[in-house]
Structure formats: C-alpha cells, structure tokens
Coordinates of N, CA and C in Angstrom, one line a residue:
M29 N -18.0 16.9 11.5 CA -17.6 18.3 11.5 C -18.1 19.0 10.2
N30 N -19.1 19.8 10.4 CA -19.8 20.3 9.2 C -20.4 21.7 9.4
R31 N -20.3 22.5 8.4 CA -20.8 23.9 8.4 C -22.3 23.8 8.4
P32 N -23.0 24.7 9.2 CA -24.4 24.8 9.2 C -24.9 25.1 7.8
A33 N -26.2 24.8 7.5 CA -26.8 25.2 6.2 C -26.7 26.7 6.0
V34 N -26.5 27.1 4.8 CA -26.4 28.5 4.4 C -27.7 29.2 4.7
A35 N -27.6 30.4 5.2 CA -28.8 31.2 5.5 C -29.6 31.4 4.2
L36 N -30.9 31.3 4.3 CA -31.7 31.5 3.1 C -31.6 32.9 2.5
A37 N -31.3 33.9 3.3 CA -31.1 35.3 2.8 C -29.9 35.3 1.9
L38 N -28.9 34.5 2.2 CA -27.7 34.5 1.3 C -28.0 33.8 0.0
L39 N -28.7 32.7 0.1 CA -29.1 31.9 -1.1 C -30.0 32.7 -2.0
A40 N -30.8 33.6 -1.4 CA -31.7 34.4 -2.2 C -31.0 35.3 -3.2
C41 N -29.7 35.5 -2.9 CA -28.9 36.3 -3.9 C -28.6 35.5 -5.1
L42 N -28.7 34.2 -5.0 CA -28.3 33.3 -6.2 C -29.5 33.2 -7.1
S43 N -29.2 32.8 -8.3 CA -30.3 32.6 -9.3 C -31.3 31.6 -8.8
Q44 N -32.5 31.8 -9.1 CA -33.6 30.9 -8.6 C -34.3 30.2 -9.8
A45 N -33.6 30.1 -10.9 CA -34.2 29.4 -12.1 C -34.6 28.0 -11.6
Q46 N -35.8 27.6 -12.0 CA -36.3 26.3 -11.6 C -35.7 25.2 -12.4
A47 N -35.6 24.0 -11.9 CA -35.1 22.9 -12.6 C -35.7 21.6 -12.1
S48 N -35.8 20.6 -12.9 CA -36.4 19.3 -12.5 C -35.5 18.7 -11.4
P49 N -36.0 18.1 -10.4 CA -35.2 17.6 -9.3 C -34.3 16.4 -9.8
L50 N -33.2 16.2 -9.2 CA -32.3 15.1 -9.5 C -32.7 13.9 -8.7
P51 N -32.4 12.7 -9.2 CA -32.6 11.5 -8.4 C -31.7 11.6 -7.2
G52 N -32.0 10.8 -6.2 CA -31.1 10.8 -5.0 C -29.8 10.2 -5.2
P53 N -28.9 10.3 -4.2 CA -27.5 9.8 -4.4 C -27.5 8.3 -4.6
E54 N -26.5 7.8 -5.4 CA -26.2 6.4 -5.6 C -25.3 5.9 -4.4
R55 N -25.7 4.8 -3.8 CA -24.9 4.2 -2.8 C -23.9 3.3 -3.4
L56 N -22.7 3.7 -3.5 CA -21.7 2.9 -4.2 C -21.4 1.6 -3.5
G57 N -21.4 0.5 -4.3 CA -21.1 -0.8 -3.7 C -19.6 -0.9 -3.5
D58 N -19.3 -2.0 -2.8 CA -17.9 -2.3 -2.4 C -17.0 -2.3 -3.6
A59 N -17.4 -2.9 -4.7 CA -16.5 -3.1 -5.9 C -16.2 -1.7 -6.5
A60 N -17.2 -0.8 -6.5 CA -17.0 0.5 -7.1 C -16.0 1.4 -6.3
H61 N -15.8 1.1 -5.1 CA -14.9 1.9 -4.3 C -13.5 2.0 -4.9
A62 N -13.0 0.9 -5.5 CA -11.7 0.9 -6.0 C -11.4 2.0 -7.0
D63 N -12.5 2.4 -7.7 CA -12.3 3.4 -8.8 C -12.2 4.8 -8.1
W64 N -12.5 4.9 -6.9 CA -12.5 6.3 -6.2 C -11.7 6.3 -4.9
A65 N -10.6 5.5 -4.9 CA -9.8 5.4 -3.7 C -9.1 6.7 -3.4
A66 N -9.0 7.6 -4.3 CA -8.4 8.9 -4.0 C -9.3 9.8 -3.1
I67 N -10.6 9.4 -3.0 CA -11.5 10.2 -2.1 C -11.5 9.4 -0.8
G68 N -11.4 10.2 0.3 CA -11.3 9.5 1.6 C -11.9 10.3 2.7
R69 N -11.9 9.8 3.9 CA -12.3 10.4 5.1 C -11.2 11.3 5.6
V70 N -11.6 12.5 6.0 CA -10.7 13.4 6.8 C -11.2 13.3 8.2
N71 N -10.5 12.7 9.1 CA -10.8 12.5 10.5 C -10.0 13.5 11.4
V72 N -10.7 14.3 12.2 CA -10.0 15.3 13.0 C -10.1 14.9 14.5
A73 N -9.0 14.8 15.2 CA -8.9 14.6 16.6 C -9.5 13.3 17.0
G74 N -9.5 12.3 16.2 CA -9.9 10.9 16.5 C -11.4 10.7 16.3
F75 N -11.8 9.5 16.3 CA -13.2 9.1 15.9 C -14.2 9.6 16.9
G76 N -13.8 9.5 18.2 CA -14.8 9.8 19.2 C -14.9 11.2 19.6
S77 N -13.8 12.0 19.5 CA -13.8 13.3 20.1 C -13.8 14.4 19.0
G78 N -13.7 14.1 17.8 CA -13.6 15.2 16.8 C -14.7 15.0 15.8
G79 N -14.4 15.1 14.5 CA -15.4 15.1 13.5 C -14.8 14.6 12.2
T80 N -15.7 14.4 11.2 CA -15.2 13.9 9.9 C -15.7 14.7 8.8
C81 N -15.0 14.8 7.7 CA -15.4 15.4 6.4 C -14.9 14.5 5.3
T82 N -15.0 15.0 4.1 CA -14.4 14.2 2.9 C -13.3 15.0 2.4
G83 N -12.3 14.3 1.8 CA -11.2 15.0 1.2 C -10.7 14.2 0.0
T84 N -9.9 14.8 -0.9 CA -9.5 14.2 -2.1 C -8.0 14.3 -2.3
L85 N -7.4 13.2 -2.6 CA -6.0 13.1 -2.9 C -5.8 13.7 -4.3
I86 N -5.2 14.9 -4.3 CA -5.0 15.6 -5.6 C -3.6 15.5 -6.1
A87 N -2.7 15.0 -5.3 CA -1.3 14.7 -5.6 C -0.8 13.7 -4.6
P88 N 0.3 13.0 -4.8 CA 0.6 11.9 -3.8 C 0.7 12.4 -2.4
D89 N 1.1 13.7 -2.1 CA 1.2 14.1 -0.8 C 0.3 15.3 -0.4
L90 N -0.7 15.5 -1.2 CA -1.7 16.7 -1.0 C -3.1 16.2 -1.0
V91 N -3.9 16.7 0.0 CA -5.3 16.4 0.0 C -6.0 17.7 0.1
M92 N -7.1 17.9 -0.8 CA -7.9 19.1 -0.8 C -9.2 18.8 0.0
T93 N -9.5 19.7 0.9 CA -10.8 19.6 1.7 C -11.3 21.0 2.0
A94 N -12.3 21.1 2.8 CA -12.8 22.4 3.2 C -12.1 22.9 4.5
A95 N -11.9 24.2 4.6 CA -11.1 24.7 5.8 C -11.9 24.5 7.1
H96 N -13.2 24.6 7.0 CA -14.0 24.5 8.3 C -13.9 23.1 8.9
C97 N -13.5 22.1 8.1 CA -13.3 20.8 8.6 C -12.1 20.7 9.5
L98 N -11.2 21.6 9.6 CA -10.0 21.6 10.4 C -10.2 22.2 11.7
Y99 N -11.4 22.5 12.1 CA -11.6 23.2 13.4 C -12.4 22.2 14.3
A100 N -12.0 22.2 15.6 CA -12.6 21.2 16.5 C -14.1 21.5 16.7
V101 N -14.8 20.4 17.0 CA -16.2 20.5 17.2 C -16.6 21.5 18.3
K102 N -15.8 21.4 19.4 CA -16.0 22.3 20.6 C -15.0 23.4 20.5
G103 N -15.4 24.6 20.4 CA -14.5 25.7 20.4 C -14.1 26.0 19.0
I104 N -13.1 26.9 18.9 CA -12.8 27.4 17.5 C -11.3 27.1 17.2
A105 N -10.6 26.4 18.1 CA -9.2 26.1 17.9 C -9.0 25.2 16.6
R106 N -8.1 25.6 15.8 CA -7.8 24.7 14.6 C -7.0 23.5 15.1
A107 N -7.3 22.4 14.4 CA -6.6 21.1 14.8 C -5.2 21.2 14.4
A108 N -4.3 20.6 15.2 CA -2.9 20.5 14.9 C -2.7 19.5 13.8
P109 N -1.7 19.6 13.0 CA -1.5 18.6 11.9 C -1.6 17.2 12.3
G110 N -1.0 16.8 13.5 CA -1.0 15.4 13.9 C -2.3 14.9 14.3
Q111 N -3.3 15.8 14.5 CA -4.7 15.4 14.8 C -5.5 15.1 13.6
V112 N -5.0 15.4 12.4 CA -5.7 15.3 11.2 C -5.3 14.0 10.4
H113 N -6.2 13.1 10.2 CA -5.9 11.9 9.5 C -6.7 11.8 8.2
F114 N -6.0 11.3 7.1 CA -6.7 11.1 5.9 C -6.6 9.6 5.6
L115 N -7.8 9.0 5.4 CA -8.0 7.6 5.1 C -8.5 7.4 3.7
A116 N -7.6 7.2 2.7 CA -8.0 7.1 1.3 C -8.8 5.8 1.1
G117 N -10.0 6.0 0.4 CA -10.8 4.9 0.1 C -11.5 4.2 1.3
W118 N -11.7 5.0 2.3 CA -12.3 4.4 3.6 C -13.6 3.6 3.2
L119 N -13.7 2.4 3.7 CA -14.8 1.5 3.4 C -15.0 0.6 4.6
K120 N -16.0 0.9 5.4 CA -16.4 0.0 6.4 C -15.3 -0.5 7.3
G121 N -14.4 0.4 7.7 CA -13.3 0.1 8.5 C -12.0 -0.3 7.9
S122 N -12.0 -0.4 6.5 CA -10.8 -0.7 5.8 C -10.4 0.6 5.0
Y123 N -9.2 0.6 4.4 CA -8.8 1.8 3.6 C -7.7 1.4 2.8
A124 N -7.5 2.2 1.7 CA -6.4 2.0 0.8 C -5.1 2.5 1.3
A125 N -5.1 3.6 2.1 CA -3.9 4.2 2.7 C -4.4 5.1 3.8
H126 N -3.5 5.3 4.8 CA -3.7 6.2 5.9 C -2.5 7.0 6.2
R127 N -2.7 8.3 6.2 CA -1.6 9.2 6.5 C -2.1 10.3 7.5
T128 N -1.2 10.9 8.3 CA -1.5 12.1 9.0 C -1.0 13.3 8.3
A129 N -1.5 14.4 8.6 CA -1.1 15.7 8.0 C 0.2 16.1 8.7
E130 N 1.2 16.5 7.8 CA 2.4 17.1 8.4 C 2.3 18.7 8.5
R131 N 1.6 19.2 7.5 CA 1.3 20.7 7.5 C -0.1 20.9 7.0
I132 N -0.8 22.0 7.5 CA -2.1 22.3 7.0 C -2.0 23.7 6.5
Y133 N -2.6 23.9 5.3 CA -2.6 25.2 4.6 C -4.1 25.6 4.4
I134 N -4.4 26.7 5.1 CA -5.8 27.3 5.0 C -5.8 28.5 4.0
H135 N -6.8 28.6 3.2 CA -6.9 29.7 2.3 C -6.8 31.0 3.1
P136 N -5.9 31.9 2.6 CA -5.7 33.2 3.3 C -6.9 34.0 3.5
G137 N -8.0 33.8 2.7 CA -9.2 34.6 2.9 C -10.2 34.0 3.8
Y138 N -9.9 32.8 4.4 CA -10.9 32.2 5.2 C -10.8 32.7 6.7
E139 N -11.9 33.0 7.3 CA -12.0 33.4 8.7 C -13.1 32.5 9.4
H140 N -12.6 31.7 10.2 CA -13.5 30.7 10.8 C -14.6 31.3 11.7
Q141 N -14.3 32.4 12.3 CA -15.3 33.1 13.2 C -16.2 34.1 12.4
A142 N -15.9 34.3 11.2 CA -16.7 35.3 10.4 C -18.1 34.7 10.1
K143 N -19.0 35.6 9.8 CA -20.3 35.1 9.4 C -20.2 34.4 8.0
I144 N -21.2 33.6 7.7 CA -21.2 32.9 6.5 C -21.6 33.9 5.4
D145 N -20.7 34.2 4.5 CA -21.0 35.1 3.4 C -20.2 34.6 2.2
F146 N -20.3 35.2 1.0 CA -19.7 34.7 -0.2 C -18.2 34.7 0.0
N147 N -17.6 35.6 0.6 CA -16.2 35.6 0.8 C -15.7 34.4 1.6
N148 N -16.5 34.1 2.6 CA -16.1 33.0 3.5 C -16.3 31.6 2.7
L149 N -17.4 31.6 1.9 CA -17.7 30.3 1.2 C -16.6 30.1 0.1
R150 N -16.2 31.1 -0.6 CA -15.3 30.8 -1.7 C -13.9 30.6 -1.2
S151 N -13.6 31.0 0.1 CA -12.3 30.8 0.7 C -12.2 29.6 1.6
D152 N -13.3 28.9 1.7 CA -13.4 27.8 2.7 C -12.7 26.5 2.1
L153 N -11.4 26.7 1.9 CA -10.5 25.7 1.3 C -9.3 25.4 2.1
A154 N -8.8 24.2 2.1 CA -7.6 23.8 2.8 C -6.9 22.7 2.1
V155 N -5.6 22.7 2.2 CA -4.8 21.6 1.7 C -4.0 20.9 2.8
L156 N -4.1 19.6 2.9 CA -3.3 18.9 3.8 C -2.0 18.4 3.1
H157 N -0.9 18.8 3.7 CA 0.4 18.2 3.2 C 0.7 17.0 4.1
L158 N 0.6 15.8 3.5 CA 0.7 14.6 4.2 C 2.1 14.3 4.7
A159 N 2.2 13.6 5.8 CA 3.5 13.3 6.4 C 4.4 12.4 5.5
A160 N 3.7 11.6 4.6 CA 4.4 10.7 3.6 C 3.5 10.6 2.4
P161 N 4.0 10.5 1.2 CA 3.2 10.4 0.0 C 2.4 9.1 0.0
I162 N 1.3 9.1 -0.6 CA 0.5 7.9 -0.9 C 0.8 7.5 -2.3
T163 N 1.5 6.4 -2.5 CA 1.9 6.0 -3.9 C 1.0 4.9 -4.4
Q164 N 0.2 4.2 -3.6 CA -0.6 3.1 -4.1 C -1.9 3.5 -4.6
V165 N -2.2 4.8 -4.5 CA -3.5 5.3 -5.0 C -3.3 6.4 -6.0
K166 N -4.0 6.4 -7.1 CA -3.9 7.4 -8.2 C -4.6 8.6 -7.8
P167 N -4.0 9.8 -7.7 CA -4.7 11.0 -7.3 C -5.7 11.4 -8.4
I168 N -6.6 12.3 -8.0 CA -7.6 13.0 -8.9 C -7.1 14.4 -9.0
P169 N -6.5 14.9 -10.0 CA -5.9 16.2 -10.0 C -7.0 17.3 -10.1
L170 N -6.6 18.5 -9.8 CA -7.4 19.7 -10.0 C -7.5 19.9 -11.5
A171 N -8.7 20.5 -12.0 CA -8.8 20.9 -13.4 C -7.9 22.0 -13.7
Q172 N -7.4 21.9 -14.9 CA -6.5 23.0 -15.4 C -7.3 24.2 -15.9
T173 N -8.5 24.0 -16.4 CA -9.4 25.0 -16.8 C -10.8 24.8 -16.3
A174 N -11.7 25.8 -16.4 CA -13.0 25.7 -15.9 C -13.8 24.7 -16.8
V175 N -14.4 23.7 -16.2 CA -15.2 22.7 -17.0 C -16.5 22.5 -16.3
D176 N -17.1 23.5 -15.7 CA -18.3 23.2 -14.9 C -19.6 23.3 -15.7
A177 N -19.5 23.4 -17.1 CA -20.7 23.4 -17.9 C -21.1 22.0 -18.1
A178 N -20.2 21.0 -17.9 CA -20.6 19.6 -18.2 C -21.4 19.0 -17.0
P179 N -22.1 17.9 -17.1 CA -22.7 17.3 -16.0 C -21.6 16.9 -15.0
L180 N -21.9 17.1 -13.7 CA -20.9 16.9 -12.7 C -21.3 15.8 -11.7
S181 N -20.4 15.4 -11.0 CA -20.6 14.4 -9.9 C -20.1 14.9 -8.6
L182 N -20.8 14.5 -7.6 CA -20.5 14.8 -6.2 C -20.3 13.5 -5.4
I183 N -19.1 13.3 -4.9 CA -18.9 12.0 -4.2 C -18.4 12.3 -2.7
G184 N -18.9 11.6 -1.8 CA -18.4 11.9 -0.4 C -19.0 10.9 0.6
Y185 N -18.6 11.2 1.9 CA -19.1 10.3 3.0 C -20.2 11.1 3.7
R186 N -21.4 10.8 3.4 CA -22.5 11.5 4.0 C -22.8 11.0 5.4
R187 N -23.3 11.9 6.2 CA -23.6 11.5 7.6 C -24.5 10.3 7.7
D188 N -25.4 10.1 6.8 CA -26.4 9.0 6.8 C -25.7 7.7 6.2
R189 N -24.5 7.8 5.8 CA -23.8 6.6 5.3 C -22.3 6.9 5.4
P190 N -21.8 7.0 6.7 CA -20.4 7.5 6.9 C -19.3 6.6 6.6
N191 N -19.6 5.3 6.4 CA -18.6 4.3 6.2 C -18.4 3.8 4.7
A192 N -19.1 4.5 3.8 CA -19.0 4.1 2.4 C -19.3 5.3 1.6
L193 N -18.8 5.4 0.4 CA -19.0 6.6 -0.5 C -20.4 6.5 -1.1
S194 N -21.0 7.7 -1.3 CA -22.2 7.9 -2.0 C -21.9 8.9 -3.2
R195 N -22.6 8.7 -4.3 CA -22.3 9.5 -5.5 C -23.6 10.1 -6.0
Q196 N -23.6 11.3 -6.3 CA -24.7 11.9 -7.1 C -24.2 12.4 -8.4
S197 N -24.8 11.9 -9.5 CA -24.3 12.2 -10.8 C -25.3 13.1 -11.5
G198 N -24.9 13.7 -12.6 CA -25.7 14.6 -13.4 C -26.0 15.9 -12.7
C199 N -25.2 16.3 -11.8 CA -25.3 17.6 -11.1 C -25.1 18.8 -12.1
R200 N -25.9 19.9 -11.9 CA -25.7 21.0 -12.8 C -25.5 22.3 -12.0
V201 N -24.8 23.2 -12.5 CA -24.6 24.5 -11.9 C -25.8 25.3 -12.2
R202 N -26.5 25.8 -11.2 CA -27.7 26.5 -11.3 C -27.5 28.0 -10.9
A203 N -26.3 28.4 -10.4 CA -26.1 29.7 -10.0 C -24.6 30.0 -9.9
R204 N -24.2 31.2 -10.1 CA -22.8 31.6 -9.9 C -22.9 33.0 -9.4
Q205 N -22.2 33.3 -8.3 CA -22.1 34.6 -7.8 C -20.9 34.8 -6.8
D206 N -20.2 35.8 -7.0 CA -19.1 36.2 -6.1 C -18.1 35.1 -5.8
G207 N -17.8 34.3 -6.9 CA -16.8 33.3 -6.7 C -17.3 32.0 -6.2
V208 N -18.6 31.7 -6.0 CA -19.1 30.4 -5.6 C -20.1 29.9 -6.7
I209 N -20.3 28.6 -6.7 CA -21.3 28.1 -7.6 C -22.3 27.4 -6.7
G210 N -23.6 27.4 -7.2 CA -24.7 26.7 -6.6 C -25.1 25.5 -7.5
L211 N -25.1 24.3 -6.9 CA -25.4 23.1 -7.6 C -26.8 22.6 -7.2
D212 N -27.4 21.8 -8.1 CA -28.7 21.2 -7.8 C -28.7 19.8 -7.2
C213 N -27.4 19.3 -6.9 CA -27.3 18.1 -6.2 C -27.2 18.3 -4.7
T214 N -27.5 17.3 -4.0 CA -27.7 17.5 -2.5 C -26.4 17.1 -1.8
A215 N -26.1 18.0 -0.8 CA -25.0 17.7 0.1 C -25.6 17.8 1.5
I216 N -25.1 16.8 2.4 CA -25.5 16.9 3.8 C -24.3 16.7 4.6
P217 N -24.3 17.0 5.9 CA -23.1 16.9 6.7 C -22.3 15.6 6.4
G218 N -21.0 15.7 6.4 CA -20.1 14.7 6.0 C -19.6 14.9 4.6
S219 N -20.5 15.5 3.7 CA -20.1 15.8 2.3 C -19.1 17.0 2.3
S220 N -19.1 17.8 3.4 CA -18.2 19.0 3.4 C -16.8 18.6 3.0
G221 N -16.1 19.4 2.2 CA -14.8 19.1 1.7 C -14.7 18.1 0.6
G222 N -15.8 17.5 0.2 CA -15.8 16.6 -0.9 C -15.7 17.2 -2.2
P223 N -15.3 16.4 -3.2 CA -15.0 17.0 -4.6 C -16.3 17.1 -5.4
V224 N -16.3 18.2 -6.2 CA -17.2 18.3 -7.3 C -16.4 17.9 -8.5
L225 N -16.8 16.9 -9.3 CA -16.0 16.2 -10.3 C -16.5 16.4 -11.7
A226 N -15.7 16.6 -12.7 CA -16.0 16.7 -14.1 C -15.2 15.6 -14.8
E227 N -15.8 14.9 -15.8 CA -15.1 14.0 -16.6 C -14.5 14.7 -17.8
T228 N -13.2 14.7 -18.0 CA -12.6 15.4 -19.1 C -11.9 14.4 -20.0
P229 N -11.4 14.8 -21.2 CA -10.7 13.9 -22.0 C -9.5 13.3 -21.3
D230 N -8.9 13.9 -20.3 CA -7.8 13.4 -19.6 C -8.2 12.7 -18.3
G231 N -9.5 12.4 -18.1 CA -9.9 11.7 -16.9 C -10.7 12.6 -16.0
W232 N -11.1 12.1 -14.8 CA -11.8 12.9 -13.9 C -11.0 14.0 -13.3
R233 N -11.5 15.1 -13.0 CA -10.8 16.2 -12.4 C -11.7 16.9 -11.4
V234 N -11.0 17.4 -10.3 CA -11.7 18.2 -9.3 C -11.9 19.6 -9.7
I235 N -13.2 20.1 -9.8 CA -13.4 21.4 -10.2 C -13.9 22.3 -9.1
A236 N -14.3 21.8 -8.0 CA -14.8 22.6 -6.9 C -14.8 21.7 -5.6
V237 N -15.0 22.4 -4.5 CA -15.1 21.7 -3.2 C -16.3 22.1 -2.5
V238 N -17.1 21.1 -1.9 CA -18.3 21.4 -1.2 C -18.0 22.2 0.0
T239 N -18.7 23.4 0.2 CA -18.5 24.2 1.4 C -19.7 24.4 2.2
A240 N -20.9 24.2 1.6 CA -22.2 24.4 2.4 C -23.3 23.8 1.7
A241 N -24.4 23.6 2.4 CA -25.6 23.0 1.9 C -26.8 24.0 2.2
N242 N -27.9 23.8 1.3 CA -29.1 24.6 1.5 C -30.2 23.6 1.8
T243 N -30.9 23.7 3.0 CA -32.0 22.9 3.3 C -33.3 23.6 3.0
G244 N -33.3 24.9 2.5 CA -34.5 25.6 2.2 C -35.0 25.4 0.8
P245 N -35.9 26.3 0.4 CA -36.5 26.2 -1.0 C -35.5 26.6 -2.0
G246 N -35.9 26.3 -3.3 CA -35.1 26.8 -4.4 C -34.2 25.6 -5.0
P247 N -33.7 25.8 -6.2 CA -33.0 24.7 -6.9 C -31.6 24.5 -6.4
V248 N -31.0 25.5 -5.7 CA -29.6 25.3 -5.3 C -29.6 24.5 -4.0
R249 N -29.0 23.3 -4.0 CA -29.0 22.5 -2.9 C -27.6 22.5 -2.2
T250 N -26.5 22.7 -3.0 CA -25.2 22.7 -2.6 C -24.4 23.9 -3.0
V251 N -23.6 24.4 -2.2 CA -22.7 25.6 -2.5 C -21.3 25.0 -2.5
A252 N -20.5 25.4 -3.6 CA -19.1 24.9 -3.7 C -18.2 26.0 -4.1
A253 N -16.9 25.9 -3.7 CA -15.9 26.8 -4.0 C -15.1 26.2 -5.2
P254 N -15.1 26.9 -6.4 CA -14.3 26.4 -7.5 C -12.8 26.4 -7.2
V255 N -12.1 25.4 -7.7 CA -10.7 25.3 -7.5 C -10.0 25.0 -8.8
G256 N -8.7 25.3 -8.8 CA -7.9 25.0 -10.0 C -6.4 25.2 -9.6
M257 N -5.6 25.2 -10.6 CA -4.2 25.3 -10.2 C -3.8 26.7 -9.6
A258 N -4.6 27.7 -10.0 CA -4.3 29.0 -9.4 C -4.7 29.0 -8.0
T259 N -5.8 28.3 -7.6 CA -6.2 28.2 -6.2 C -5.1 27.5 -5.4
L260 N -4.6 26.5 -6.0 CA -3.5 25.8 -5.3 C -2.3 26.7 -5.0
A261 N -2.0 27.5 -6.0 CA -0.9 28.5 -5.8 C -1.2 29.4 -4.6
D262 N -2.5 29.8 -4.4 CA -2.8 30.7 -3.4 C -2.7 30.0 -2.0
L263 N -2.9 28.7 -2.0 CA -2.9 27.9 -0.7 C -1.5 27.5 -0.3
L264 N -0.6 27.1 -1.2 CA 0.7 26.6 -0.8 C 1.7 27.7 -0.8
P265 N 2.7 27.6 0.1 CA 3.8 28.6 0.2 C 4.7 28.6 -1.0

C-alpha cells in the first residue's frame, strides 16, 4: 500500500542543488534486527487482500506511520482499526510483538482523494493507538527539537525486501519547502510510513515520516513530513 511517486512538476519546486549519490541501502542481517525492533510492518486488511507499510513504535501504545497507508488498495475507504495490524520487528515471519489498532488518528489536514501537493504531503501522517501496549520493545520517541542537519538514516520494509529491514545511512536534507523535506536517500514502495531517524545525545529519534518517493531526475529521492511533539498534539485528541 504505497503512494505513487511524486509528480516531477511538484519536485521541480524543490531545490535542485546537485550532490554525490549515496550508496544503496544496507540489508540488515538477522542479528541487527534486535536493535530496531520498534520499527515494524503495518499490515492492512490481511496479508493477501490489503497492503503493507512501515511504522514506528514511538510510545508503548502508539505507532507513527503515513496516513495513506490506512486506505484499502481497492477503493478509497479507510481501514477500520481492527483491520490494521502492527508487527514490531517483523523478520521472515517472526516478530517481537503483534498488536491491532484500537483507534486510528489521521492528521486533520490530510485528504486522501486530494491531488498530491505540499499540503497533502506534510499532512500524510497517522498514529495508531494500539489495543494493548507493547512493553517488551523499547520505543523510538519523536524528536523534541529539529535535528535534521545531522546525517540521517531511513529504515523500512522495502517492496524488494518485504520480510526484513533495510537501512540507508548518511541521508541528507537537500530541500525544504512548505513543510516537507526532500532527502537524497532512496525510498521505494513499502518504505512509506517509515521513520527518518537522527542520532542524538539521548539516542535515536524519529524526525520525519516517509510520505512519497521521486523516480525522476534530481537529487531529491524521498519526500518526508517532519514530525515532533507538536505534530503529535495535532494528531491526538
């Protein structure tokens, strides 16, 4: 379940400063998964009939992902909470924890049927309130302040490797406009909803959520919506 690549006309609005290409994503081995168990698969409406994205446990009972991940593949109806499953640390059929969503909170600015524009990209956020807390996995909290100047990492379940995490490190912000950031690391379907991470003195923090990808020319390969505690306040009642 993934948003189409962003239109080139939209990306043309972003800065086009050239940069050396990044190496490809690292395919995390089984042992490395334990360090990232807070990142998991968001499965909607079952394995065969729905779709998958990436989500991050940001508190014991809260998962951050992209809003467009919560809509069925066929049609525009939003999934009911009981149809949405979070599998923390999903790895080749095993997982650290499994919960269904009890409530789903979509950013008030997001419109699923609207055209892809900056407003839709920066609002493409959702929080899953889980039916029961996950206590055996340490969450990765949202950043308290903006830290996107540091080298960043993007971790998720890519379509070409859906049963194990892939990580791209050393990502850089190459553009900022209208509340979204453009990164030079690559996202492909499955990465949607995944975290953009920064390492801080207090540990790893989620600073943005992957909302779209660019398959056209230019240094911006991934578009993400910045998140923080203020964003969470906008999403939760």
